[in-house]
Amino acid sequence: MLLPSSAFRGEWGTHCSDGLWRAVADALNAERVARLGEIDGVMRESSAEMLLGEDDWVVRRESGVDYGYNLTQCMFSAGNVNERRRMGEVAGAGETVLDLYAGIGYYSLPMLIHSQIEHVHCCEWNPNAVRALEVNLQRNGVAGRSTVHLGDNRVNAASLEGLADRVLLGLLPSSEEGYEVAIRSLSSEGGYLHVHGVAPAKDHASWAAGVVDSLDSVDPGRCIDAGPAIRVKSYAPHWDHVVLDVSVS
């Protein structure tokens, strides 16, 4: 059972005990109780805590994909469900994909499972997320079509220059630090970028225009084209998590 981050806080905290958590678990027919926390730090780590039980490994099944992770170490945004599903539909057969911020496989796994891509290179610098990612690739039967690169993608992707047909940049609040790596990783024939970020809720267009300008400045010899930003979910009051599909030729 996952409780909201605000549950049993404040004055309630002085009355919480193992007996209370057991009563909550029994009432909800659960064996474990955890409380969600904020996602923080450059590695986007979870601050959830176990209130009853010690095993924090959980598996979420979504659109035919199993996502396993340690609840107290790794994040999982349920609000990104439609974007994860969409990533299983956009790639073409035989493509090589580079995921610059793979996490536990949020977007790589649906691509591997639901499309006919040839290979995904998964870059991730959080060791906890990489451990979960490797388990998930095996659990979903797609490890043979993937390579995991632990460490800074600005270093690891140097060996992948010119290799990718499609690059995923799923980092919030901004993936701008990955723009240069992404452009250089695309094949000489071009390809596609999926750029995530945070935009004003009433002005996605300005954010999208800024992304295109920034990408264009990386390599003025490339042709950059993009449609409207796609809203993924609300990020904060007056701000949205959005993604921009960019064609590079």
PDB file of C-alpha atoms in Angstrom:
ATOM      1  CA  MET A   1       0.000   0.000   0.000  1.00  0.00           C
ATOM      2  CA  LEU A   2       1.389   3.390  -1.045  1.00  0.00           C
ATOM      3  CA  LEU A   3       0.291   6.335   1.075  1.00  0.00           C
ATOM      4  CA  PRO A   4       0.518   9.950  -0.139  1.00  0.00           C
ATOM      5  CA  SER A   5       3.536  11.904   1.052  1.00  0.00           C
ATOM      6  CA  SER A   6       1.294  14.009   3.316  1.00  0.00           C
ATOM      7  CA  ALA A   7      -0.336  11.034   5.071  1.00  0.00           C
ATOM      8  CA  PHE A   8       0.107  10.704   8.849  1.00  0.00           C
ATOM      9  CA  ARG A   9       2.297  13.792   9.117  1.00  0.00           C
ATOM     10  CA  GLY A  10       2.243  16.641  11.626  1.00  0.00           C
ATOM     11  CA  GLU A  11       0.428  15.815  14.866  1.00  0.00           C
ATOM     12  CA  TRP A  12      -0.283  12.335  13.555  1.00  0.00           C
ATOM     13  CA  GLY A  13       3.443  11.586  13.634  1.00  0.00           C
ATOM     14  CA  THR A  14       3.490  11.347  17.421  1.00  0.00           C
ATOM     15  CA  HIS A  15       0.856   8.604  17.359  1.00  0.00           C
ATOM     16  CA  CYS A  16       2.307   6.421  14.612  1.00  0.00           C
ATOM     17  CA  SER A  17       3.599   2.977  15.540  1.00  0.00           C
ATOM     18  CA  ASP A  18       4.005  -0.466  14.032  1.00  0.00           C
ATOM     19  CA  GLY A  19       0.571  -1.258  15.411  1.00  0.00           C
ATOM     20  CA  LEU A  20      -0.991   1.564  13.419  1.00  0.00           C
ATOM     21  CA  TRP A  21       0.731   0.518  10.191  1.00  0.00           C
ATOM     22  CA  ARG A  22      -0.382  -3.073  10.745  1.00  0.00           C
ATOM     23  CA  ALA A  23      -3.962  -1.882  11.250  1.00  0.00           C
ATOM     24  CA  VAL A  24      -3.764   0.139   8.023  1.00  0.00           C
ATOM     25  CA  ALA A  25      -2.376  -2.869   6.158  1.00  0.00           C
ATOM     26  CA  ASP A  26      -5.058  -5.212   7.517  1.00  0.00           C
ATOM     27  CA  ALA A  27      -7.834  -2.766   6.639  1.00  0.00           C
ATOM     28  CA  LEU A  28      -6.583  -2.505   3.055  1.00  0.00           C
ATOM     29  CA  ASN A  29      -5.636  -6.177   2.685  1.00  0.00           C
ATOM     30  CA  ALA A  30      -1.972  -5.270   2.183  1.00  0.00           C
ATOM     31  CA  GLU A  31       1.267  -6.826   3.410  1.00  0.00           C
ATOM     32  CA  ARG A  32       3.476  -3.737   3.137  1.00  0.00           C
ATOM     33  CA  VAL A  33       2.891  -0.034   3.728  1.00  0.00           C
ATOM     34  CA  ALA A  34       5.034   2.757   2.311  1.00  0.00           C
ATOM     35  CA  ARG A  35       4.757   6.533   2.189  1.00  0.00           C
ATOM     36  CA  LEU A  36       5.697   8.447  -0.937  1.00  0.00           C
ATOM     37  CA  GLY A  37       8.210  11.290  -0.811  1.00  0.00           C
ATOM     38  CA  GLU A  38       9.571  13.993  -3.058  1.00  0.00           C
ATOM     39  CA  ILE A  39      11.836  13.260  -6.023  1.00  0.00           C
ATOM     40  CA  ASP A  40      15.041  15.181  -5.493  1.00  0.00           C
ATOM     41  CA  GLY A  41      18.647  15.601  -6.590  1.00  0.00           C
ATOM     42  CA  VAL A  42      20.435  15.359  -9.916  1.00  0.00           C
ATOM     43  CA  MET A  43      19.886  11.604  -9.924  1.00  0.00           C
ATOM     44  CA  ARG A  44      16.118  12.004  -9.444  1.00  0.00           C
ATOM     45  CA  GLU A  45      16.064   9.653  -6.465  1.00  0.00           C
ATOM     46  CA  SER A  46      13.031   8.687  -4.426  1.00  0.00           C
ATOM     47  CA  SER A  47      12.609   9.677  -0.791  1.00  0.00           C
ATOM     48  CA  ALA A  48       9.775   7.230  -0.154  1.00  0.00           C
ATOM     49  CA  GLU A  49       9.947   5.292   3.112  1.00  0.00           C
ATOM     50  CA  MET A  50       8.819   1.854   4.202  1.00  0.00           C
ATOM     51  CA  LEU A  51       6.445   2.008   7.180  1.00  0.00           C
ATOM     52  CA  LEU A  52       5.651  -1.699   7.397  1.00  0.00           C
ATOM     53  CA  GLY A  53       7.873  -4.378   5.918  1.00  0.00           C
ATOM     54  CA  GLU A  54      11.479  -4.220   4.769  1.00  0.00           C
ATOM     55  CA  ASP A  55      11.342  -5.347   1.137  1.00  0.00           C
ATOM     56  CA  ASP A  56      10.921  -2.223  -1.005  1.00  0.00           C
ATOM     57  CA  TRP A  57      11.034  -3.973  -4.406  1.00  0.00           C
ATOM     58  CA  VAL A  58       7.809  -3.459  -6.345  1.00  0.00           C
ATOM     59  CA  VAL A  59       6.682  -4.331  -9.868  1.00  0.00           C
ATOM     60  CA  ARG A  60       4.202  -2.256 -11.838  1.00  0.00           C
ATOM     61  CA  ARG A  61       2.622  -3.842 -14.890  1.00  0.00           C
ATOM     62  CA  GLU A  62       1.500  -1.294 -17.464  1.00  0.00           C
ATOM     63  CA  SER A  63       0.505  -1.851 -21.101  1.00  0.00           C
ATOM     64  CA  GLY A  64       2.171  -5.252 -21.126  1.00  0.00           C
ATOM     65  CA  VAL A  65       5.430  -3.979 -19.599  1.00  0.00           C
ATOM     66  CA  ASP A  66       6.784  -4.927 -16.168  1.00  0.00           C
ATOM     67  CA  TYR A  67       8.618  -2.114 -14.377  1.00  0.00           C
ATOM     68  CA  GLY A  68      10.438  -3.334 -11.278  1.00  0.00           C
ATOM     69  CA  TYR A  69      12.300  -1.003  -8.930  1.00  0.00           C
ATOM     70  CA  ASN A  70      13.218  -0.293  -5.318  1.00  0.00           C
ATOM     71  CA  LEU A  71      10.554   2.084  -4.081  1.00  0.00           C
ATOM     72  CA  THR A  72      12.856   3.896  -1.667  1.00  0.00           C
ATOM     73  CA  GLN A  73      15.591   4.399  -4.273  1.00  0.00           C
ATOM     74  CA  CYS A  74      13.981   4.981  -7.672  1.00  0.00           C
ATOM     75  CA  MET A  75      11.149   7.138  -8.944  1.00  0.00           C
ATOM     76  CA  PHE A  76       8.138   6.137 -11.029  1.00  0.00           C
ATOM     77  CA  SER A  77       5.741   8.746 -12.391  1.00  0.00           C
ATOM     78  CA  ALA A  78       2.298   7.238 -12.927  1.00  0.00           C
ATOM     79  CA  GLY A  79       1.280  10.424 -14.749  1.00  0.00           C
ATOM     80  CA  ASN A  80       3.574   9.584 -17.675  1.00  0.00           C
ATOM     81  CA  VAL A  81       1.502   6.543 -18.626  1.00  0.00           C
ATOM     82  CA  ASN A  82       0.295   7.907 -21.977  1.00  0.00           C
ATOM     83  CA  GLU A  83       3.797   8.963 -23.016  1.00  0.00           C
ATOM     84  CA  ARG A  84       5.207   5.551 -22.122  1.00  0.00           C
ATOM     85  CA  ARG A  85       2.484   3.959 -24.219  1.00  0.00           C
ATOM     86  CA  ARG A  86       3.159   6.361 -27.091  1.00  0.00           C
ATOM     87  CA  MET A  87       6.845   5.491 -27.123  1.00  0.00           C
ATOM     88  CA  GLY A  88       5.859   1.930 -27.930  1.00  0.00           C
ATOM     89  CA  GLU A  89       4.177   3.179 -31.103  1.00  0.00           C
ATOM     90  CA  VAL A  90       6.458   5.815 -32.660  1.00  0.00           C
ATOM     91  CA  ALA A  91       9.608   3.937 -33.657  1.00  0.00           C
ATOM     92  CA  GLY A  92      10.113   2.210 -36.984  1.00  0.00           C
ATOM     93  CA  ALA A  93      11.355  -1.312 -37.659  1.00  0.00           C
ATOM     94  CA  GLY A  94      15.110  -1.751 -37.608  1.00  0.00           C
ATOM     95  CA  GLU A  95      15.859   1.507 -35.801  1.00  0.00           C
ATOM     96  CA  THR A  96      18.708   2.016 -33.362  1.00  0.00           C
ATOM     97  CA  VAL A  97      17.587   4.108 -30.397  1.00  0.00           C
ATOM     98  CA  LEU A  98      19.635   6.012 -27.830  1.00  0.00           C
ATOM     99  CA  ASP A  99      17.992   6.737 -24.471  1.00  0.00           C
ATOM    100  CA  LEU A 100      20.103   9.409 -22.778  1.00  0.00           C
ATOM    101  CA  TYR A 101      18.250   9.298 -19.439  1.00  0.00           C
ATOM    102  CA  ALA A 102      16.995   5.719 -19.273  1.00  0.00           C
ATOM    103  CA  GLY A 103      16.198   5.390 -15.575  1.00  0.00           C
ATOM    104  CA  ILE A 104      14.622   1.988 -14.958  1.00  0.00           C
ATOM    105  CA  GLY A 105      13.531   1.782 -18.597  1.00  0.00           C
ATOM    106  CA  TYR A 106      10.514   4.095 -18.564  1.00  0.00           C
ATOM    107  CA  TYR A 107      10.572   4.707 -22.337  1.00  0.00           C
ATOM    108  CA  SER A 108      13.089   2.126 -23.575  1.00  0.00           C
ATOM    109  CA  LEU A 109      11.071  -0.860 -22.375  1.00  0.00           C
ATOM    110  CA  PRO A 110       7.827  -0.050 -24.253  1.00  0.00           C
ATOM    111  CA  MET A 111       9.872   0.612 -27.403  1.00  0.00           C
ATOM    112  CA  LEU A 112      11.645  -2.721 -27.123  1.00  0.00           C
ATOM    113  CA  ILE A 113       8.488  -4.668 -26.343  1.00  0.00           C
ATOM    114  CA  HIS A 114       5.931  -3.056 -28.635  1.00  0.00           C
ATOM    115  CA  SER A 115       7.947  -2.072 -31.715  1.00  0.00           C
ATOM    116  CA  GLN A 116      10.392  -3.750 -34.058  1.00  0.00           C
ATOM    117  CA  ILE A 117      13.421  -1.593 -33.273  1.00  0.00           C
ATOM    118  CA  GLU A 118      16.769  -3.309 -33.611  1.00  0.00           C
ATOM    119  CA  HIS A 119      18.582  -2.050 -30.521  1.00  0.00           C
ATOM    120  CA  VAL A 120      18.428   0.449 -27.662  1.00  0.00           C
ATOM    121  CA  HIS A 121      21.463   1.977 -25.983  1.00  0.00           C
ATOM    122  CA  CYS A 122      20.431   2.956 -22.447  1.00  0.00           C
ATOM    123  CA  CYS A 123      22.495   5.626 -20.676  1.00  0.00           C
ATOM    124  CA  GLU A 124      21.993   6.136 -16.941  1.00  0.00           C
ATOM    125  CA  TRP A 125      24.276   7.400 -14.175  1.00  0.00           C
ATOM    126  CA  ASN A 126      22.238   6.373 -11.122  1.00  0.00           C
ATOM    127  CA  PRO A 127      23.545   2.923 -10.036  1.00  0.00           C
ATOM    128  CA  ASN A 128      20.260   2.097  -8.281  1.00  0.00           C
ATOM    129  CA  ALA A 129      18.293   2.784 -11.453  1.00  0.00           C
ATOM    130  CA  VAL A 130      20.751   0.766 -13.543  1.00  0.00           C
ATOM    131  CA  ARG A 131      20.331  -2.273 -11.305  1.00  0.00           C
ATOM    132  CA  ALA A 132      16.557  -2.070 -11.758  1.00  0.00           C
ATOM    133  CA  LEU A 133      16.933  -1.449 -15.501  1.00  0.00           C
ATOM    134  CA  GLU A 134      19.040  -4.572 -15.978  1.00  0.00           C
ATOM    135  CA  VAL A 135      16.486  -6.657 -14.070  1.00  0.00           C
ATOM    136  CA  ASN A 136      13.656  -5.191 -16.153  1.00  0.00           C
ATOM    137  CA  LEU A 137      15.376  -5.891 -19.461  1.00  0.00           C
ATOM    138  CA  GLN A 138      15.794  -9.527 -18.428  1.00  0.00           C
ATOM    139  CA  ARG A 139      12.315  -9.832 -16.925  1.00  0.00           C
ATOM    140  CA  ASN A 140      10.690  -8.509 -20.097  1.00  0.00           C
ATOM    141  CA  GLY A 141      12.822 -10.687 -22.369  1.00  0.00           C
ATOM    142  CA  VAL A 142      14.522  -7.860 -24.283  1.00  0.00           C
ATOM    143  CA  ALA A 143      18.028  -7.787 -22.794  1.00  0.00           C
ATOM    144  CA  GLY A 144      19.502  -9.165 -26.019  1.00  0.00           C
ATOM    145  CA  ARG A 145      18.428  -6.070 -27.946  1.00  0.00           C
ATOM    146  CA  SER A 146      19.821  -3.545 -25.488  1.00  0.00           C
ATOM    147  CA  THR A 147      23.089  -2.235 -24.090  1.00  0.00           C
ATOM    148  CA  VAL A 148      23.307  -0.445 -20.743  1.00  0.00           C
ATOM    149  CA  HIS A 149      25.893   2.311 -20.308  1.00  0.00           C
ATOM    150  CA  LEU A 150      26.444   3.275 -16.655  1.00  0.00           C
ATOM    151  CA  GLY A 151      27.807   6.779 -16.181  1.00  0.00           C
ATOM    152  CA  ASP A 152      27.615  10.278 -17.639  1.00  0.00           C
ATOM    153  CA  ASN A 153      26.036  10.165 -21.098  1.00  0.00           C
ATOM    154  CA  ARG A 154      28.297  12.997 -22.233  1.00  0.00           C
ATOM    155  CA  VAL A 155      31.166  10.521 -21.890  1.00  0.00           C
ATOM    156  CA  ASN A 156      29.475   7.235 -22.777  1.00  0.00           C
ATOM    157  CA  ALA A 157      27.694   8.506 -25.870  1.00  0.00           C
ATOM    158  CA  ALA A 158      30.986   9.564 -27.459  1.00  0.00           C
ATOM    159  CA  SER A 159      31.387   6.003 -28.742  1.00  0.00           C
ATOM    160  CA  LEU A 160      27.861   6.096 -30.199  1.00  0.00           C
ATOM    161  CA  GLU A 161      28.313   9.152 -32.405  1.00  0.00           C
ATOM    162  CA  GLY A 162      26.407   8.840 -35.684  1.00  0.00           C
ATOM    163  CA  LEU A 163      24.771   5.572 -34.629  1.00  0.00           C
ATOM    164  CA  ALA A 164      21.201   6.453 -33.660  1.00  0.00           C
ATOM    165  CA  ASP A 165      18.031   6.856 -35.673  1.00  0.00           C
ATOM    166  CA  ARG A 166      16.142   8.166 -32.649  1.00  0.00           C
ATOM    167  CA  VAL A 167      17.189   9.748 -29.340  1.00  0.00           C
ATOM    168  CA  LEU A 168      15.120  10.019 -26.156  1.00  0.00           C
ATOM    169  CA  LEU A 169      15.770  12.976 -23.841  1.00  0.00           C
ATOM    170  CA  GLY A 170      13.403  12.271 -20.959  1.00  0.00           C
ATOM    171  CA  LEU A 171      14.906  14.416 -18.205  1.00  0.00           C
ATOM    172  CA  LEU A 172      13.025  17.015 -16.144  1.00  0.00           C
ATOM    173  CA  PRO A 173      12.902  19.894 -15.606  1.00  0.00           C
ATOM    174  CA  SER A 174      15.170  20.252 -18.646  1.00  0.00           C
ATOM    175  CA  SER A 175      17.140  17.938 -20.924  1.00  0.00           C
ATOM    176  CA  GLU A 176      19.053  20.795 -22.558  1.00  0.00           C
ATOM    177  CA  GLU A 177      22.430  19.475 -21.408  1.00  0.00           C
ATOM    178  CA  GLY A 178      21.821  16.486 -23.662  1.00  0.00           C
ATOM    179  CA  TYR A 179      21.063  18.427 -26.855  1.00  0.00           C
ATOM    180  CA  GLU A 180      24.611  18.389 -28.219  1.00  0.00           C
ATOM    181  CA  VAL A 181      25.080  14.704 -27.407  1.00  0.00           C
ATOM    182  CA  ALA A 182      21.746  13.899 -29.048  1.00  0.00           C
ATOM    183  CA  ILE A 183      22.495  15.728 -32.296  1.00  0.00           C
ATOM    184  CA  ARG A 184      25.941  14.162 -32.593  1.00  0.00           C
ATOM    185  CA  SER A 185      24.533  10.697 -31.915  1.00  0.00           C
ATOM    186  CA  LEU A 186      22.135  10.825 -34.863  1.00  0.00           C
ATOM    187  CA  SER A 187      23.159   9.171 -38.108  1.00  0.00           C
ATOM    188  CA  SER A 188      24.338  11.304 -41.018  1.00  0.00           C
ATOM    189  CA  GLU A 189      20.924  10.787 -42.605  1.00  0.00           C
ATOM    190  CA  GLY A 190      19.215  12.348 -39.594  1.00  0.00           C
ATOM    191  CA  GLY A 191      16.515  11.013 -37.339  1.00  0.00           C
ATOM    192  CA  TYR A 192      14.220  11.978 -34.495  1.00  0.00           C
ATOM    193  CA  LEU A 193      14.543  13.457 -31.028  1.00  0.00           C
ATOM    194  CA  HIS A 194      11.941  13.289 -28.263  1.00  0.00           C
ATOM    195  CA  VAL A 195      12.762  16.267 -26.040  1.00  0.00           C
ATOM    196  CA  HIS A 196      11.143  16.540 -22.606  1.00  0.00           C
ATOM    197  CA  GLY A 197      10.932  19.676 -20.516  1.00  0.00           C
ATOM    198  CA  VAL A 198       8.746  21.962 -18.427  1.00  0.00           C
ATOM    199  CA  ALA A 199       6.756  24.728 -20.128  1.00  0.00           C
ATOM    200  CA  PRO A 200       4.287  27.396 -18.988  1.00  0.00           C
ATOM    201  CA  ALA A 201       0.845  25.805 -19.019  1.00  0.00           C
ATOM    202  CA  LYS A 202      -0.535  28.534 -21.275  1.00  0.00           C
ATOM    203  CA  ASP A 203       2.478  28.930 -23.552  1.00  0.00           C
ATOM    204  CA  HIS A 204       3.893  25.644 -24.788  1.00  0.00           C
ATOM    205  CA  ALA A 205       4.753  27.278 -28.114  1.00  0.00           C
ATOM    206  CA  SER A 206       7.439  29.572 -26.711  1.00  0.00           C
ATOM    207  CA  TRP A 207       9.140  26.670 -24.997  1.00  0.00           C
ATOM    208  CA  ALA A 208       9.032  24.618 -28.204  1.00  0.00           C
ATOM    209  CA  ALA A 209      10.496  27.496 -30.216  1.00  0.00           C
ATOM    210  CA  GLY A 210      13.318  27.797 -27.697  1.00  0.00           C
ATOM    211  CA  VAL A 211      14.104  24.095 -28.011  1.00  0.00           C
ATOM    212  CA  VAL A 212      14.268  24.327 -31.806  1.00  0.00           C
ATOM    213  CA  ASP A 213      16.543  27.384 -31.612  1.00  0.00           C
ATOM    214  CA  SER A 214      18.864  25.638 -29.157  1.00  0.00           C
ATOM    215  CA  LEU A 215      19.066  22.498 -31.283  1.00  0.00           C
ATOM    216  CA  ASP A 216      19.696  24.552 -34.407  1.00  0.00           C
ATOM    217  CA  SER A 217      22.636  26.280 -32.716  1.00  0.00           C
ATOM    218  CA  VAL A 218      24.297  22.928 -31.977  1.00  0.00           C
ATOM    219  CA  ASP A 219      24.707  22.135 -35.678  1.00  0.00           C
ATOM    220  CA  PRO A 220      23.512  24.872 -38.056  1.00  0.00           C
ATOM    221  CA  GLY A 221      24.093  22.493 -40.949  1.00  0.00           C
ATOM    222  CA  ARG A 222      21.183  20.320 -39.874  1.00  0.00           C
ATOM    223  CA  CYS A 223      17.540  21.030 -40.656  1.00  0.00           C
ATOM    224  CA  ILE A 224      15.434  21.061 -37.474  1.00  0.00           C
ATOM    225  CA  ASP A 225      11.661  20.706 -37.673  1.00  0.00           C
ATOM    226  CA  ALA A 226       9.109  20.127 -34.928  1.00  0.00           C
ATOM    227  CA  GLY A 227       5.367  19.977 -34.436  1.00  0.00           C
ATOM    228  CA  PRO A 228       3.505  21.362 -31.424  1.00  0.00           C
ATOM    229  CA  ALA A 229       4.559  20.335 -27.938  1.00  0.00           C
ATOM    230  CA  ILE A 230       2.634  17.404 -26.476  1.00  0.00           C
ATOM    231  CA  ARG A 231       1.363  17.779 -22.912  1.00  0.00           C
ATOM    232  CA  VAL A 232       2.287  14.805 -20.734  1.00  0.00           C
ATOM    233  CA  LYS A 233       0.938  15.967 -17.368  1.00  0.00           C
ATOM    234  CA  SER A 234       0.805  18.865 -14.948  1.00  0.00           C
ATOM    235  CA  TYR A 235       4.232  19.440 -13.388  1.00  0.00           C
ATOM    236  CA  ALA A 236       3.441  22.242 -10.927  1.00  0.00           C
ATOM    237  CA  PRO A 237       0.848  25.026 -10.688  1.00  0.00           C
ATOM    238  CA  HIS A 238       0.866  26.818 -14.060  1.00  0.00           C
ATOM    239  CA  TRP A 239       3.577  24.520 -15.462  1.00  0.00           C
ATOM    240  CA  ASP A 240       3.282  21.401 -17.637  1.00  0.00           C
ATOM    241  CA  HIS A 241       5.554  18.487 -18.396  1.00  0.00           C
ATOM    242  CA  VAL A 242       5.715  18.489 -22.204  1.00  0.00           C
ATOM    243  CA  VAL A 243       7.560  16.625 -24.946  1.00  0.00           C
ATOM    244  CA  LEU A 244       8.550  17.820 -28.397  1.00  0.00           C
ATOM    245  CA  ASP A 245       8.967  15.428 -31.328  1.00  0.00           C
ATOM    246  CA  VAL A 246      11.794  16.836 -33.440  1.00  0.00           C
ATOM    247  CA  SER A 247      12.818  15.770 -36.939  1.00  0.00           C
ATOM    248  CA  VAL A 248      16.490  16.287 -37.802  1.00  0.00           C
ATOM    249  CA  SER A 249      17.816  16.017 -41.349  1.00  0.00           C
TER     250      SER A 249
END
